[in-house]
Amino acid sequence: VGGERALRSSVDRFEECRSITDPTSPWVLVNKRNGLSPKGFEPPDLVVPDMRNANGQRLRAEAATALASMAAASVEAGVGRIGIDTAYRSFETQEALYAKFLARRGREWTDRWYLRAGFSEHQTGLTVDLLPIGRSSCTINDCIDETPQGVWLAENSWRFGYLLRYEKGQTTVTGVGFEPWHFRYVGASLARAYRDGGWRTYEQFLGRPAAPTY
């Protein structure tokens, strides 16, 4: 109990420094209960990360720098290269993506795997979907957790300010299925506290309600 109280105090101090509602904050909480405001928010400083990126995917500058460092470190660690599948998505892009899968797969499936426009972390410019490059039969993000790169990312992303945002078995809290490819940038200090405390969802770390539905 004492340890939990101390960690909660630490989280409270974090919240005094960075907003979890301001869309420009690296700590902004975005889920089915907490949409972006304004819904059409566009990040001010999008850049292309200096790493394998076949289609010019962008992130906010701070997140892009950290991601490039993480990609280089994965090679140095001997686990292989990582690439970007998708990163920033505009409101319009997310809206079209959601509509496409809604028509193909129905609402229940789509709401498990795709957030509606205005409720997606991808719109913040702080989130990236990663994929493994080479050294395995997995060439898409869906099976990245079965590769050396995916195992390394799950264990080390916090060192670069990233969280594995949607862990296995946490859908009742996050409202999203297990996505071992989806990493969210929050900065080094918060990521370390998250990891040191053994947290598995950002909602619980912040002491916020679960967000299984809109």
Tab-separated table of C-alpha atoms in Angstrom:
chain	number	residue	atom	x	y	z
A	1	VAL	CA	0.000	0.000	0.000
A	2	GLY	CA	2.797	2.401	0.891
A	3	GLY	CA	4.482	1.759	-2.443
A	4	GLU	CA	1.263	2.379	-4.349
A	5	ARG	CA	0.681	5.609	-2.414
A	6	ALA	CA	4.201	6.806	-3.192
A	7	LEU	CA	3.795	6.010	-6.879
A	8	ARG	CA	0.402	7.743	-7.013
A	9	SER	CA	2.034	10.820	-5.470
A	10	SER	CA	4.653	10.654	-8.196
A	11	VAL	CA	1.948	10.506	-10.879
A	12	ASP	CA	0.181	13.477	-9.321
A	13	ARG	CA	3.402	15.472	-9.499
A	14	PHE	CA	3.741	14.539	-13.170
A	15	GLU	CA	0.255	15.854	-13.865
A	16	GLU	CA	1.202	19.193	-12.333
A	17	CYS	CA	3.890	19.515	-15.013
A	18	ARG	CA	2.175	18.228	-18.168
A	19	SER	CA	-1.475	18.268	-19.140
A	20	ILE	CA	-3.316	15.053	-19.982
A	21	THR	CA	-6.085	16.959	-21.802
A	22	ASP	CA	-4.089	19.434	-23.932
A	23	PRO	CA	-3.629	17.756	-27.348
A	24	THR	CA	-0.155	19.295	-27.685
A	25	SER	CA	1.040	17.627	-24.456
A	26	PRO	CA	3.096	14.404	-24.779
A	27	TRP	CA	1.033	13.055	-21.856
A	28	VAL	CA	-2.408	13.646	-23.365
A	29	LEU	CA	-4.835	10.788	-22.623
A	30	VAL	CA	-6.737	9.725	-25.733
A	31	ASN	CA	-9.205	6.852	-25.666
A	32	LYS	CA	-12.915	6.099	-26.176
A	33	ARG	CA	-13.852	8.240	-23.172
A	34	ASN	CA	-11.385	11.030	-23.864
A	35	GLY	CA	-11.402	12.443	-27.366
A	36	LEU	CA	-9.124	15.146	-28.666
A	37	SER	CA	-10.257	18.737	-28.283
A	38	PRO	CA	-10.589	20.090	-30.862
A	39	LYS	CA	-11.504	16.837	-32.638
A	40	GLY	CA	-9.760	18.032	-35.788
A	41	PHE	CA	-6.491	18.734	-33.963
A	42	GLU	CA	-3.354	18.807	-36.143
A	43	PRO	CA	0.092	18.580	-34.466
A	44	PRO	CA	2.271	21.639	-35.049
A	45	ASP	CA	5.682	20.022	-35.615
A	46	LEU	CA	5.378	16.871	-37.689
A	47	VAL	CA	8.597	15.502	-39.203
A	48	VAL	CA	9.726	12.279	-40.883
A	49	PRO	CA	11.788	10.119	-38.464
A	50	ASP	CA	15.361	9.329	-39.548
A	51	MET	CA	14.886	5.560	-39.981
A	52	ARG	CA	13.359	2.971	-42.321
A	53	ASN	CA	10.178	4.630	-43.539
A	54	ALA	CA	8.999	3.704	-47.003
A	55	ASN	CA	6.043	6.080	-47.289
A	56	GLY	CA	7.047	9.257	-45.457
A	57	GLN	CA	5.143	8.626	-42.221
A	58	ARG	CA	5.461	11.524	-39.768
A	59	LEU	CA	5.597	12.056	-36.014
A	60	ARG	CA	5.989	15.069	-33.782
A	61	ALA	CA	9.635	16.134	-33.627
A	62	GLU	CA	10.371	14.931	-30.082
A	63	ALA	CA	8.755	11.550	-30.695
A	64	ALA	CA	10.497	11.186	-34.060
A	65	THR	CA	13.949	11.792	-32.549
A	66	ALA	CA	13.288	9.254	-29.789
A	67	LEU	CA	11.986	6.696	-32.287
A	68	ALA	CA	15.066	7.026	-34.504
A	69	SER	CA	17.240	6.413	-31.429
A	70	MET	CA	15.165	3.349	-30.541
A	71	ALA	CA	15.466	1.984	-34.082
A	72	ALA	CA	19.240	2.404	-34.016
A	73	ALA	CA	19.441	0.750	-30.597
A	74	SER	CA	17.537	-2.322	-31.804
A	75	VAL	CA	20.240	-2.876	-34.427
A	76	GLU	CA	23.023	-2.289	-31.907
A	77	ALA	CA	21.374	-4.824	-29.584
A	78	GLY	CA	21.559	-7.409	-32.361
A	79	VAL	CA	17.825	-8.043	-32.612
A	80	GLY	CA	17.325	-6.601	-36.083
A	81	ARG	CA	15.811	-3.579	-37.750
A	82	ILE	CA	12.401	-2.044	-37.237
A	83	GLY	CA	10.379	0.031	-39.650
A	84	ILE	CA	7.307	2.240	-39.572
A	85	ASP	CA	3.995	0.887	-40.775
A	86	THR	CA	1.936	3.965	-39.912
A	87	ALA	CA	2.349	6.980	-37.630
A	88	TYR	CA	0.413	10.276	-37.712
A	89	ARG	CA	-3.091	10.089	-39.140
A	90	SER	CA	-5.237	13.153	-39.670
A	91	PHE	CA	-8.870	13.302	-38.558
A	92	GLU	CA	-9.922	12.771	-42.161
A	93	THR	CA	-7.593	9.788	-42.666
A	94	GLN	CA	-8.810	8.102	-39.482
A	95	GLU	CA	-12.418	8.788	-40.416
A	96	ALA	CA	-11.959	7.129	-43.814
A	97	LEU	CA	-10.086	4.162	-42.312
A	98	TYR	CA	-12.791	3.574	-39.708
A	99	ALA	CA	-15.525	3.827	-42.317
A	100	LYS	CA	-13.768	1.339	-44.606
A	101	PHE	CA	-13.533	-1.356	-41.951
A	102	LEU	CA	-16.982	-0.593	-40.587
A	103	ALA	CA	-18.399	-1.413	-44.007
A	104	ARG	CA	-16.265	-4.551	-44.347
A	105	ARG	CA	-16.263	-6.027	-40.843
A	106	GLY	CA	-19.070	-4.408	-38.835
A	107	ARG	CA	-19.057	-2.178	-35.783
A	108	GLU	CA	-18.058	-4.696	-33.093
A	109	TRP	CA	-14.874	-5.770	-34.902
A	110	THR	CA	-14.006	-2.249	-36.048
A	111	ASP	CA	-14.435	-0.721	-32.595
A	112	ARG	CA	-12.070	-3.340	-31.174
A	113	TRP	CA	-9.249	-2.494	-33.588
A	114	TYR	CA	-9.806	1.040	-34.890
A	115	LEU	CA	-10.593	4.169	-32.928
A	116	ARG	CA	-13.060	6.634	-34.386
A	117	ALA	CA	-11.770	9.920	-35.752
A	118	GLY	CA	-11.012	12.347	-32.943
A	119	PHE	CA	-10.392	9.480	-30.491
A	120	SER	CA	-7.256	7.947	-31.995
A	121	GLU	CA	-3.763	8.328	-30.531
A	122	HIS	CA	-2.423	8.368	-34.078
A	123	GLN	CA	-3.932	11.830	-34.536
A	124	THR	CA	-1.688	13.205	-31.763
A	125	GLY	CA	1.461	12.560	-33.791
A	126	LEU	CA	2.877	10.704	-30.779
A	127	THR	CA	2.031	7.143	-31.826
A	128	VAL	CA	3.611	4.719	-34.258
A	129	ASP	CA	2.800	1.225	-35.500
A	130	LEU	CA	6.064	-0.665	-35.998
A	131	LEU	CA	6.991	-3.703	-38.064
A	132	PRO	CA	10.020	-6.025	-38.134
A	133	ILE	CA	12.441	-5.931	-41.058
A	134	GLY	CA	14.146	-9.192	-42.028
A	135	ARG	CA	15.332	-12.095	-39.878
A	136	SER	CA	11.897	-13.671	-39.525
A	137	SER	CA	8.896	-14.891	-41.474
A	138	CYS	CA	6.877	-12.028	-39.989
A	139	THR	CA	6.868	-9.092	-42.381
A	140	ILE	CA	3.784	-7.306	-41.057
A	141	ASN	CA	3.059	-5.694	-37.715
A	142	ASP	CA	0.438	-8.263	-36.605
A	143	CYS	CA	3.039	-10.840	-35.533
A	144	ILE	CA	5.813	-8.515	-34.385
A	145	ASP	CA	5.557	-9.902	-30.838
A	146	GLU	CA	6.829	-13.234	-32.202
A	147	THR	CA	10.062	-11.666	-33.492
A	148	PRO	CA	13.295	-10.637	-31.744
A	149	GLN	CA	12.477	-7.021	-32.566
A	150	GLY	CA	9.057	-7.213	-30.954
A	151	VAL	CA	10.333	-8.880	-27.802
A	152	TRP	CA	13.076	-6.277	-27.494
A	153	LEU	CA	10.644	-3.393	-28.062
A	154	ALA	CA	8.264	-4.646	-25.371
A	155	GLU	CA	11.136	-4.793	-22.893
A	156	ASN	CA	13.060	-1.655	-23.880
A	157	SER	CA	10.737	0.926	-25.442
A	158	TRP	CA	10.399	2.730	-22.096
A	159	ARG	CA	14.092	3.658	-22.286
A	160	PHE	CA	13.209	5.872	-25.249
A	161	GLY	CA	10.011	7.323	-23.812
A	162	TYR	CA	7.588	4.895	-25.453
A	163	LEU	CA	4.867	2.654	-23.993
A	164	LEU	CA	3.466	-0.545	-25.450
A	165	ARG	CA	0.016	0.995	-25.307
A	166	TYR	CA	-2.377	-1.913	-25.825
A	167	GLU	CA	-1.114	-4.964	-23.960
A	168	LYS	CA	-2.593	-8.450	-24.042
A	169	GLY	CA	-5.540	-8.984	-21.708
A	170	GLN	CA	-6.240	-5.272	-21.152
A	171	THR	CA	-9.095	-4.675	-23.610
A	172	THR	CA	-11.644	-4.143	-20.817
A	173	VAL	CA	-9.573	-1.131	-19.745
A	174	THR	CA	-8.226	0.256	-23.024
A	175	GLY	CA	-11.151	-0.670	-25.269
A	176	VAL	CA	-8.676	-1.949	-27.883
A	177	GLY	CA	-7.422	-5.459	-28.691
A	178	PHE	CA	-3.831	-6.584	-28.133
A	179	GLU	CA	-1.620	-4.541	-30.469
A	180	PRO	CA	2.064	-5.467	-29.999
A	181	TRP	CA	2.976	-3.069	-32.803
A	182	HIS	CA	1.398	0.081	-31.296
A	183	PHE	CA	3.802	2.277	-29.323
A	184	ARG	CA	2.917	5.621	-27.761
A	185	TYR	CA	5.455	8.340	-26.921
A	186	VAL	CA	5.064	9.947	-23.475
A	187	GLY	CA	8.656	11.011	-22.741
A	188	ALA	CA	11.442	9.432	-20.720
A	189	SER	CA	10.389	10.412	-17.187
A	190	LEU	CA	6.809	9.170	-17.432
A	191	ALA	CA	7.801	6.023	-19.328
A	192	ARG	CA	10.297	5.134	-16.592
A	193	ALA	CA	7.710	5.623	-13.843
A	194	TYR	CA	5.236	3.511	-15.816
A	195	ARG	CA	7.746	0.702	-16.196
A	196	ASP	CA	9.068	0.883	-12.626
A	197	GLY	CA	5.532	0.658	-11.277
A	198	GLY	CA	4.677	-2.397	-13.362
A	199	TRP	CA	1.678	-0.697	-14.982
A	200	ARG	CA	-0.012	-2.264	-17.995
A	201	THR	CA	-2.423	0.473	-19.081
A	202	TYR	CA	-2.028	4.221	-19.297
A	203	GLU	CA	-5.536	4.673	-17.906
A	204	GLN	CA	-4.683	2.858	-14.666
A	205	PHE	CA	-1.333	4.616	-14.375
A	206	LEU	CA	-3.126	7.963	-14.451
A	207	GLY	CA	-5.897	6.763	-12.141
A	208	ARG	CA	-8.501	7.358	-14.832
A	209	PRO	CA	-11.619	5.257	-15.586
A	210	ALA	CA	-11.469	2.356	-18.003
A	211	ALA	CA	-12.555	3.167	-21.548
A	212	PRO	CA	-14.011	0.018	-23.112
A	213	THR	CA	-16.729	1.934	-24.969
A	214	TYR	CA	-17.489	5.423	-26.283
